[in-house]
């Protein structure tokens, strides 16, 4: 519990987490508000539309998670931490618990905030009610994706140790590489289906309730996994990268 308190204090006594949380909420809820305000009255707004831009907040939270590690390396405070806790694993696990829980809460705040504001702004809310299991997955599932994404970013930050490098890897991979890989002849589409952030999108958007999506429309099938299988795949990649980072941090000099 002491390590958790220490990591909580270290995280919240810097400005970057606060700005990151505010930016993540502002991007997701703000853009969703614009979408909802301009949604035509003739067509009902589905639950999916309320969380359509959740990825914007996800990338911001992943940058925040990476900074939680790289900032300590930048200013040398990680050395004092490792001197106080020589096993090195315990403080990193405590940091992961704090950052992952915070990321999950921000994800829930962004998704339910976007949904609630959409309910207030759209004229036709007949399909915006959260009634089915799919509806709950679309909205509440954002918190799980944020949490897993934060764990992945923590692992990248611990491996790279440089803020610019870690942030570049996260954003370039998510925003550029996963899209560009689809242009590779013959095999691009097959590879893209298994890219982690693409698969995470299947968890949020895949297999929507057909009652709120017109025939032939809606998100396409992604890969061969079910929505929950897709989250398991994304979470497994995040855990694997984080575990590798723990092994590397344990073996190399601080």
mmCIF file of N, CA and C in Angstrom, residues 90-197:
data_model
loop_
_atom_site.group_PDB
_atom_site.id
_atom_site.type_symbol
_atom_site.label_atom_id
_atom_site.label_comp_id
_atom_site.label_asym_id
_atom_site.label_seq_id
_atom_site.Cartn_x
_atom_site.Cartn_y
_atom_site.Cartn_z
ATOM 1 N N UNK A 90 8.576 -4.251 -7.791
ATOM 2 C CA UNK A 90 7.456 -3.772 -6.974
ATOM 3 C C UNK A 90 7.032 -2.345 -7.304
ATOM 4 N N UNK A 91 7.967 -1.378 -7.408
ATOM 5 C CA UNK A 91 7.528 -0.012 -7.732
ATOM 6 C C UNK A 91 6.918 0.102 -9.126
ATOM 7 N N UNK A 92 7.421 -0.675 -10.078
ATOM 8 C CA UNK A 92 6.851 -0.622 -11.427
ATOM 9 C C UNK A 92 5.457 -1.246 -11.462
ATOM 10 N N UNK A 93 5.254 -2.290 -10.688
ATOM 11 C CA UNK A 93 3.919 -2.887 -10.600
ATOM 12 C C UNK A 93 2.956 -1.917 -9.923
ATOM 13 N N UNK A 94 3.415 -1.253 -8.850
ATOM 14 C CA UNK A 94 2.567 -0.264 -8.177
ATOM 15 C C UNK A 94 2.227 0.886 -9.120
ATOM 16 N N UNK A 95 3.230 1.312 -9.908
ATOM 17 C CA UNK A 95 2.974 2.375 -10.876
ATOM 18 C C UNK A 95 1.927 1.918 -11.899
ATOM 19 N N UNK A 96 2.033 0.676 -12.335
ATOM 20 C CA UNK A 96 1.078 0.150 -13.309
ATOM 21 C C UNK A 96 -0.337 0.128 -12.733
ATOM 22 N N UNK A 97 -0.472 -0.271 -11.483
ATOM 23 C CA UNK A 97 -1.805 -0.319 -10.853
ATOM 24 C C UNK A 97 -2.418 1.076 -10.833
ATOM 25 N N UNK A 98 -1.642 2.073 -10.422
ATOM 26 C CA UNK A 98 -2.161 3.439 -10.327
ATOM 27 C C UNK A 98 -2.527 3.987 -11.704
ATOM 28 N N UNK A 99 -1.616 3.835 -12.672
ATOM 29 C CA UNK A 99 -1.835 4.406 -14.004
ATOM 30 C C UNK A 99 -2.971 3.686 -14.726
ATOM 31 N N UNK A 100 -3.031 2.367 -14.614
ATOM 32 C CA UNK A 100 -4.075 1.605 -15.302
ATOM 33 C C UNK A 100 -5.451 1.932 -14.732
ATOM 34 N N UNK A 101 -5.550 2.029 -13.410
ATOM 35 C CA UNK A 101 -6.839 2.391 -12.807
ATOM 36 C C UNK A 101 -7.261 3.797 -13.228
ATOM 37 N N UNK A 102 -6.318 4.723 -13.234
ATOM 38 C CA UNK A 102 -6.634 6.088 -13.652
ATOM 39 C C UNK A 102 -7.078 6.116 -15.112
ATOM 40 N N UNK A 103 -6.365 5.392 -15.973
ATOM 41 C CA UNK A 103 -6.721 5.352 -17.391
ATOM 42 C C UNK A 103 -8.121 4.767 -17.586
ATOM 43 N N UNK A 104 -8.426 3.713 -16.837
ATOM 44 C CA UNK A 104 -9.760 3.121 -16.950
ATOM 45 C C UNK A 104 -10.858 4.079 -16.535
ATOM 46 N N UNK A 105 -10.619 4.836 -15.471
ATOM 47 C CA UNK A 105 -11.606 5.816 -15.014
ATOM 48 C C UNK A 105 -11.793 6.937 -16.026
ATOM 49 N N UNK A 106 -10.688 7.396 -16.622
ATOM 50 C CA UNK A 106 -10.794 8.432 -17.652
ATOM 51 C C UNK A 106 -11.560 7.901 -18.858
ATOM 52 N N UNK A 107 -11.304 6.639 -19.221
ATOM 53 C CA UNK A 107 -12.039 6.045 -20.333
ATOM 54 C C UNK A 107 -13.537 5.985 -20.074
ATOM 55 N N UNK A 108 -13.915 5.596 -18.863
ATOM 56 C CA UNK A 108 -15.334 5.557 -18.514
ATOM 57 C C UNK A 108 -15.937 6.957 -18.502
ATOM 58 N N UNK A 109 -15.189 7.925 -17.975
ATOM 59 C CA UNK A 109 -15.688 9.300 -17.939
ATOM 60 C C UNK A 109 -15.889 9.840 -19.350
ATOM 61 N N UNK A 110 -14.959 9.526 -20.247
ATOM 62 C CA UNK A 110 -15.074 10.028 -21.618
ATOM 63 C C UNK A 110 -16.229 9.375 -22.363
ATOM 64 N N UNK A 111 -16.399 8.058 -22.187
ATOM 65 C CA UNK A 111 -17.450 7.364 -22.933
ATOM 66 C C UNK A 111 -18.840 7.703 -22.409
ATOM 67 N N UNK A 112 -19.012 7.658 -21.093
ATOM 68 C CA UNK A 112 -20.332 7.975 -20.546
ATOM 69 C C UNK A 112 -20.621 9.470 -20.656
ATOM 70 N N UNK A 113 -19.579 10.297 -20.562
ATOM 71 C CA UNK A 113 -19.782 11.725 -20.777
ATOM 72 C C UNK A 113 -20.215 12.020 -22.201
ATOM 73 N N UNK A 114 -19.582 11.356 -23.168
ATOM 74 C CA UNK A 114 -19.955 11.534 -24.568
ATOM 75 C C UNK A 114 -21.374 11.052 -24.813
ATOM 76 N N UNK A 115 -21.704 9.907 -24.216
ATOM 77 C CA UNK A 115 -23.061 9.364 -24.394
ATOM 78 C C UNK A 115 -24.110 10.293 -23.776
ATOM 79 N N UNK A 116 -23.846 10.777 -22.557
ATOM 80 C CA UNK A 116 -24.816 11.641 -21.882
ATOM 81 C C UNK A 116 -25.020 12.956 -22.637
ATOM 82 N N UNK A 117 -23.934 13.525 -23.132
ATOM 83 C CA UNK A 117 -24.051 14.779 -23.869
ATOM 84 C C UNK A 117 -24.771 14.557 -25.196
ATOM 85 N N UNK A 118 -24.534 13.410 -25.812
ATOM 86 C CA UNK A 118 -25.248 13.092 -27.053
ATOM 87 C C UNK A 118 -26.747 12.991 -26.800
ATOM 88 N N UNK A 119 -27.105 12.393 -25.677
ATOM 89 C CA UNK A 119 -28.519 12.258 -25.313
ATOM 90 C C UNK A 119 -29.176 13.636 -25.180
ATOM 91 N N UNK A 120 -28.435 14.590 -24.657
ATOM 92 C CA UNK A 120 -28.984 15.931 -24.463
ATOM 93 C C UNK A 120 -29.085 16.715 -25.766
ATOM 94 N N UNK A 121 -28.193 16.427 -26.713
ATOM 95 C CA UNK A 121 -28.097 17.267 -27.906
ATOM 96 C C UNK A 121 -28.887 16.757 -29.107
ATOM 97 N N UNK A 122 -29.030 15.444 -29.249
ATOM 98 C CA UNK A 122 -29.700 14.931 -30.443
ATOM 99 C C UNK A 122 -31.217 15.052 -30.293
ATOM 100 N N UNK A 123 -31.875 15.160 -31.420
ATOM 101 C CA UNK A 123 -33.341 15.268 -31.415
ATOM 102 C C UNK A 123 -34.013 13.900 -31.282
ATOM 103 N N UNK A 124 -33.408 12.896 -31.906
ATOM 104 C CA UNK A 124 -34.013 11.566 -31.908
ATOM 105 C C UNK A 124 -33.136 10.625 -31.086
ATOM 106 N N UNK A 125 -33.567 10.296 -29.862
ATOM 107 C CA UNK A 125 -32.780 9.444 -28.955
ATOM 108 C C UNK A 125 -33.348 8.028 -28.856
ATOM 109 N N UNK A 126 -34.165 7.649 -29.810
ATOM 110 C CA UNK A 126 -34.838 6.353 -29.724
ATOM 111 C C UNK A 126 -33.872 5.174 -29.743
ATOM 112 N N UNK A 127 -32.681 5.350 -30.351
ATOM 113 C CA UNK A 127 -31.719 4.252 -30.421
ATOM 114 C C UNK A 127 -30.482 4.520 -29.561
ATOM 115 N N UNK A 128 -30.551 5.533 -28.724
ATOM 116 C CA UNK A 128 -29.387 5.917 -27.930
ATOM 117 C C UNK A 128 -29.417 5.325 -26.521
ATOM 118 N N UNK A 129 -30.503 4.679 -26.171
ATOM 119 C CA UNK A 129 -30.599 4.086 -24.843
ATOM 120 C C UNK A 129 -29.654 2.889 -24.722
ATOM 121 N N UNK A 130 -29.058 2.729 -23.547
ATOM 122 C CA UNK A 130 -28.178 1.586 -23.281
ATOM 123 C C UNK A 130 -29.036 0.468 -22.712
ATOM 124 N N UNK A 131 -29.352 -0.486 -23.551
ATOM 125 C CA UNK A 131 -30.280 -1.547 -23.154
ATOM 126 C C UNK A 131 -29.684 -2.946 -23.281
ATOM 127 N N UNK A 132 -28.924 -3.204 -24.336
ATOM 128 C CA UNK A 132 -28.410 -4.550 -24.583
ATOM 129 C C UNK A 132 -26.984 -4.699 -24.085
ATOM 130 N N UNK A 133 -26.506 -5.944 -24.081
ATOM 131 C CA UNK A 133 -25.116 -6.207 -23.697
ATOM 132 C C UNK A 133 -24.153 -5.526 -24.663
ATOM 133 N N UNK A 134 -24.518 -5.486 -25.948
ATOM 134 C CA UNK A 134 -23.680 -4.797 -26.925
ATOM 135 C C UNK A 134 -23.574 -3.310 -26.615
ATOM 136 N N UNK A 135 -24.696 -2.715 -26.216
ATOM 137 C CA UNK A 135 -24.684 -1.287 -25.875
ATOM 138 C C UNK A 135 -23.730 -1.014 -24.720
ATOM 139 N N UNK A 136 -23.783 -1.858 -23.701
ATOM 140 C CA UNK A 136 -22.896 -1.669 -22.556
ATOM 141 C C UNK A 136 -21.436 -1.867 -22.952
ATOM 142 N N UNK A 137 -21.183 -2.816 -23.849
ATOM 143 C CA UNK A 137 -19.807 -3.033 -24.299
ATOM 144 C C UNK A 137 -19.304 -1.838 -25.080
ATOM 145 N N UNK A 138 -20.160 -1.266 -25.941
ATOM 146 C CA UNK A 138 -19.757 -0.097 -26.716
ATOM 147 C C UNK A 138 -19.301 1.046 -25.815
ATOM 148 N N UNK A 139 -20.018 1.267 -24.718
ATOM 149 C CA UNK A 139 -19.741 2.422 -23.858
ATOM 150 C C UNK A 139 -18.762 2.076 -22.733
ATOM 151 N N UNK A 140 -19.111 1.094 -21.898
ATOM 152 C CA UNK A 140 -18.251 0.746 -20.759
ATOM 153 C C UNK A 140 -16.943 0.112 -21.211
ATOM 154 N N UNK A 141 -16.950 -0.514 -22.384
ATOM 155 C CA UNK A 141 -15.736 -1.152 -22.867
ATOM 156 C C UNK A 141 -14.604 -0.181 -23.144
ATOM 157 N N UNK A 142 -14.930 1.084 -23.332
ATOM 158 C CA UNK A 142 -13.893 2.091 -23.572
ATOM 159 C C UNK A 142 -12.935 2.163 -22.381
ATOM 160 N N UNK A 143 -13.465 2.023 -21.177
ATOM 161 C CA UNK A 143 -12.616 2.044 -19.992
ATOM 162 C C UNK A 143 -11.607 0.907 -19.992
ATOM 163 N N UNK A 144 -12.034 -0.266 -20.427
ATOM 164 C CA UNK A 144 -11.123 -1.414 -20.487
ATOM 165 C C UNK A 144 -10.026 -1.198 -21.527
ATOM 166 N N UNK A 145 -10.394 -0.641 -22.672
ATOM 167 C CA UNK A 145 -9.394 -0.383 -23.721
ATOM 168 C C UNK A 145 -8.388 0.662 -23.253
ATOM 169 N N UNK A 146 -8.854 1.702 -22.584
ATOM 170 C CA UNK A 146 -7.945 2.723 -22.053
ATOM 171 C C UNK A 146 -6.973 2.095 -21.046
ATOM 172 N N UNK A 147 -7.490 1.229 -20.187
ATOM 173 C CA UNK A 147 -6.650 0.601 -19.165
ATOM 174 C C UNK A 147 -5.578 -0.277 -19.804
ATOM 175 N N UNK A 148 -5.972 -1.109 -20.774
ATOM 176 C CA UNK A 148 -5.007 -1.972 -21.451
ATOM 177 C C UNK A 148 -4.009 -1.149 -22.253
ATOM 178 N N UNK A 149 -4.478 -0.090 -22.899
ATOM 179 C CA UNK A 149 -3.584 0.780 -23.650
ATOM 180 C C UNK A 149 -2.557 1.454 -22.752
ATOM 181 N N UNK A 150 -2.977 1.850 -21.562
ATOM 182 C CA UNK A 150 -2.048 2.476 -20.620
ATOM 183 C C UNK A 150 -0.975 1.492 -20.182
ATOM 184 N N UNK A 151 -1.348 0.241 -19.954
ATOM 185 C CA UNK A 151 -0.367 -0.777 -19.573
ATOM 186 C C UNK A 151 0.642 -0.998 -20.698
ATOM 187 N N UNK A 152 0.150 -1.045 -21.924
ATOM 188 C CA UNK A 152 1.038 -1.191 -23.080
ATOM 189 C C UNK A 152 2.016 -0.023 -23.159
ATOM 190 N N UNK A 153 1.507 1.196 -22.964
ATOM 191 C CA UNK A 153 2.363 2.386 -23.040
ATOM 192 C C UNK A 153 3.387 2.413 -21.910
ATOM 193 N N UNK A 154 3.009 1.939 -20.734
ATOM 194 C CA UNK A 154 3.967 1.846 -19.633
ATOM 195 C C UNK A 154 5.127 0.927 -20.008
ATOM 196 N N UNK A 155 4.795 -0.199 -20.631
ATOM 197 C CA UNK A 155 5.832 -1.120 -21.057
ATOM 198 C C UNK A 155 6.770 -0.497 -22.073
ATOM 199 N N UNK A 156 6.206 0.201 -23.041
ATOM 200 C CA UNK A 156 7.028 0.867 -24.053
ATOM 201 C C UNK A 156 7.913 1.925 -23.396
ATOM 202 N N UNK A 157 7.351 2.702 -22.482
ATOM 203 C CA UNK A 157 8.124 3.734 -21.807
ATOM 204 C C UNK A 157 9.282 3.166 -21.005
ATOM 205 N N UNK A 158 9.037 2.047 -20.305
ATOM 206 C CA UNK A 158 10.092 1.427 -19.511
ATOM 207 C C UNK A 158 11.178 0.829 -20.394
ATOM 208 N N UNK A 159 10.814 0.340 -21.555
ATOM 209 C CA UNK A 159 11.803 -0.231 -22.480
ATOM 210 C C UNK A 159 12.654 0.847 -23.138
ATOM 211 N N UNK A 160 12.013 1.929 -23.579
ATOM 212 C CA UNK A 160 12.719 2.969 -24.338
ATOM 213 C C UNK A 160 13.421 3.971 -23.416
ATOM 214 N N UNK A 161 12.728 4.361 -22.331
ATOM 215 C CA UNK A 161 13.248 5.278 -21.302
ATOM 216 C C UNK A 161 13.339 6.732 -21.763
ATOM 217 N N UNK A 162 13.236 6.995 -23.034
ATOM 218 C CA UNK A 162 13.273 8.357 -23.564
ATOM 219 C C UNK A 162 11.865 8.804 -23.934
ATOM 220 N N UNK A 163 11.472 9.982 -23.465
ATOM 221 C CA UNK A 163 10.108 10.458 -23.702
ATOM 222 C C UNK A 163 9.786 10.565 -25.188
ATOM 223 N N UNK A 164 10.665 11.233 -25.932
ATOM 224 C CA UNK A 164 10.407 11.425 -27.361
ATOM 225 C C UNK A 164 10.321 10.101 -28.088
ATOM 226 N N UNK A 165 11.208 9.177 -27.765
ATOM 227 C CA UNK A 165 11.200 7.885 -28.428
ATOM 228 C C UNK A 165 9.947 7.088 -28.116
ATOM 229 N N UNK A 166 9.559 7.039 -26.838
ATOM 230 C CA UNK A 166 8.382 6.267 -26.447
ATOM 231 C C UNK A 166 7.110 6.835 -27.069
ATOM 232 N N UNK A 167 6.968 8.157 -27.002
ATOM 233 C CA UNK A 167 5.781 8.795 -27.575
ATOM 234 C C UNK A 167 5.729 8.593 -29.085
ATOM 235 N N UNK A 168 6.877 8.696 -29.731
ATOM 236 C CA UNK A 168 6.924 8.503 -31.182
ATOM 237 C C UNK A 168 6.518 7.084 -31.567
ATOM 238 N N UNK A 169 7.032 6.110 -30.853
ATOM 239 C CA UNK A 169 6.690 4.715 -31.150
ATOM 240 C C UNK A 169 5.200 4.482 -31.012
ATOM 241 N N UNK A 170 4.630 4.980 -29.914
ATOM 242 C CA UNK A 170 3.199 4.763 -29.654
ATOM 243 C C UNK A 170 2.337 5.402 -30.739
ATOM 244 N N UNK A 171 2.593 6.680 -31.029
ATOM 245 C CA UNK A 171 1.739 7.401 -31.969
ATOM 246 C C UNK A 171 1.963 6.966 -33.414
ATOM 247 N N UNK A 172 3.220 6.736 -33.787
ATOM 248 C CA UNK A 172 3.485 6.309 -35.162
ATOM 249 C C UNK A 172 2.881 4.930 -35.423
ATOM 250 N N UNK A 173 3.025 4.040 -34.469
ATOM 251 C CA UNK A 173 2.462 2.700 -34.649
ATOM 252 C C UNK A 173 0.944 2.754 -34.770
ATOM 253 N N UNK A 174 0.299 3.478 -33.828
ATOM 254 C CA UNK A 174 -1.159 3.504 -33.797
ATOM 255 C C UNK A 174 -1.771 4.297 -34.942
ATOM 256 N N UNK A 175 -1.174 5.447 -35.268
ATOM 257 C CA UNK A 175 -1.782 6.348 -36.241
ATOM 258 C C UNK A 175 -1.305 6.130 -37.675
ATOM 259 N N UNK A 176 -0.092 5.603 -37.830
ATOM 260 C CA UNK A 176 0.479 5.488 -39.177
ATOM 261 C C UNK A 176 0.665 4.039 -39.594
ATOM 262 N N UNK A 177 1.438 3.299 -38.826
ATOM 263 C CA UNK A 177 1.820 1.948 -39.251
ATOM 264 C C UNK A 177 0.616 1.039 -39.463
ATOM 265 N N UNK A 178 -0.339 1.087 -38.552
ATOM 266 C CA UNK A 178 -1.487 0.186 -38.675
ATOM 267 C C UNK A 178 -2.319 0.497 -39.927
ATOM 268 N N UNK A 179 -2.297 1.741 -40.375
ATOM 269 C CA UNK A 179 -3.018 2.097 -41.604
ATOM 270 C C UNK A 179 -2.197 1.773 -42.843
ATOM 271 N N UNK A 180 -0.897 2.064 -42.783
ATOM 272 C CA UNK A 180 -0.034 1.867 -43.953
ATOM 273 C C UNK A 180 0.154 0.400 -44.278
ATOM 274 N N UNK A 181 0.178 -0.448 -43.264
ATOM 275 C CA UNK A 181 0.442 -1.868 -43.498
ATOM 276 C C UNK A 181 -0.609 -2.494 -44.413
ATOM 277 N N UNK A 182 -1.789 -1.914 -44.443
ATOM 278 C CA UNK A 182 -2.848 -2.437 -45.304
ATOM 279 C C UNK A 182 -2.560 -2.282 -46.784
ATOM 280 N N UNK A 183 -1.602 -1.409 -47.125
ATOM 281 C CA UNK A 183 -1.266 -1.191 -48.531
ATOM 282 C C UNK A 183 -0.223 -2.182 -49.058
ATOM 283 N N UNK A 184 0.302 -3.046 -48.204
ATOM 284 C CA UNK A 184 1.257 -4.044 -48.663
ATOM 285 C C UNK A 184 0.538 -5.021 -49.590
ATOM 286 N N UNK A 185 1.042 -5.232 -50.795
ATOM 287 C CA UNK A 185 0.350 -6.128 -51.740
ATOM 288 C C UNK A 185 0.200 -7.537 -51.187
ATOM 289 N N UNK A 186 -0.942 -8.119 -51.470
ATOM 290 C CA UNK A 186 -1.250 -9.531 -51.178
ATOM 291 C C UNK A 186 -1.480 -9.838 -49.703
ATOM 292 N N UNK A 187 -0.594 -9.379 -48.836
ATOM 293 C CA UNK A 187 -0.690 -9.770 -47.425
ATOM 294 C C UNK A 187 -1.087 -8.627 -46.500
ATOM 295 N N UNK A 188 -1.166 -7.403 -47.031
ATOM 296 C CA UNK A 188 -1.424 -6.243 -46.183
ATOM 297 C C UNK A 188 -2.720 -6.335 -45.399
ATOM 298 N N UNK A 189 -3.794 -6.718 -46.064
ATOM 299 C CA UNK A 189 -5.093 -6.797 -45.391
ATOM 300 C C UNK A 189 -5.078 -7.845 -44.287
ATOM 301 N N UNK A 190 -4.428 -8.980 -44.546
ATOM 302 C CA UNK A 190 -4.369 -10.051 -43.551
ATOM 303 C C UNK A 190 -3.572 -9.614 -42.322
ATOM 304 N N UNK A 191 -2.489 -8.871 -42.549
ATOM 305 C CA UNK A 191 -1.695 -8.390 -41.421
ATOM 306 C C UNK A 191 -2.461 -7.333 -40.643
ATOM 307 N N UNK A 192 -3.116 -6.438 -41.358
ATOM 308 C CA UNK A 192 -3.820 -5.333 -40.708
ATOM 309 C C UNK A 192 -4.919 -5.823 -39.771
ATOM 310 N N UNK A 193 -5.555 -6.921 -40.139
ATOM 311 C CA UNK A 193 -6.632 -7.452 -39.308
ATOM 312 C C UNK A 193 -6.157 -7.843 -37.913
ATOM 313 N N UNK A 194 -4.855 -8.084 -37.771
ATOM 314 C CA UNK A 194 -4.327 -8.530 -36.479
ATOM 315 C C UNK A 194 -3.477 -7.472 -35.795
ATOM 316 N N UNK A 195 -3.474 -6.267 -36.303
ATOM 317 C CA UNK A 195 -2.798 -5.171 -35.613
ATOM 318 C C UNK A 195 -3.542 -4.864 -34.312
ATOM 319 N N UNK A 196 -2.823 -4.609 -33.211
ATOM 320 C CA UNK A 196 -3.474 -4.511 -31.893
ATOM 321 C C UNK A 196 -4.565 -3.453 -31.782
ATOM 322 N N UNK A 197 -4.326 -2.249 -32.302
ATOM 323 C CA UNK A 197 -5.340 -1.208 -32.155
ATOM 324 C C UNK A 197 -6.529 -1.450 -33.086
#
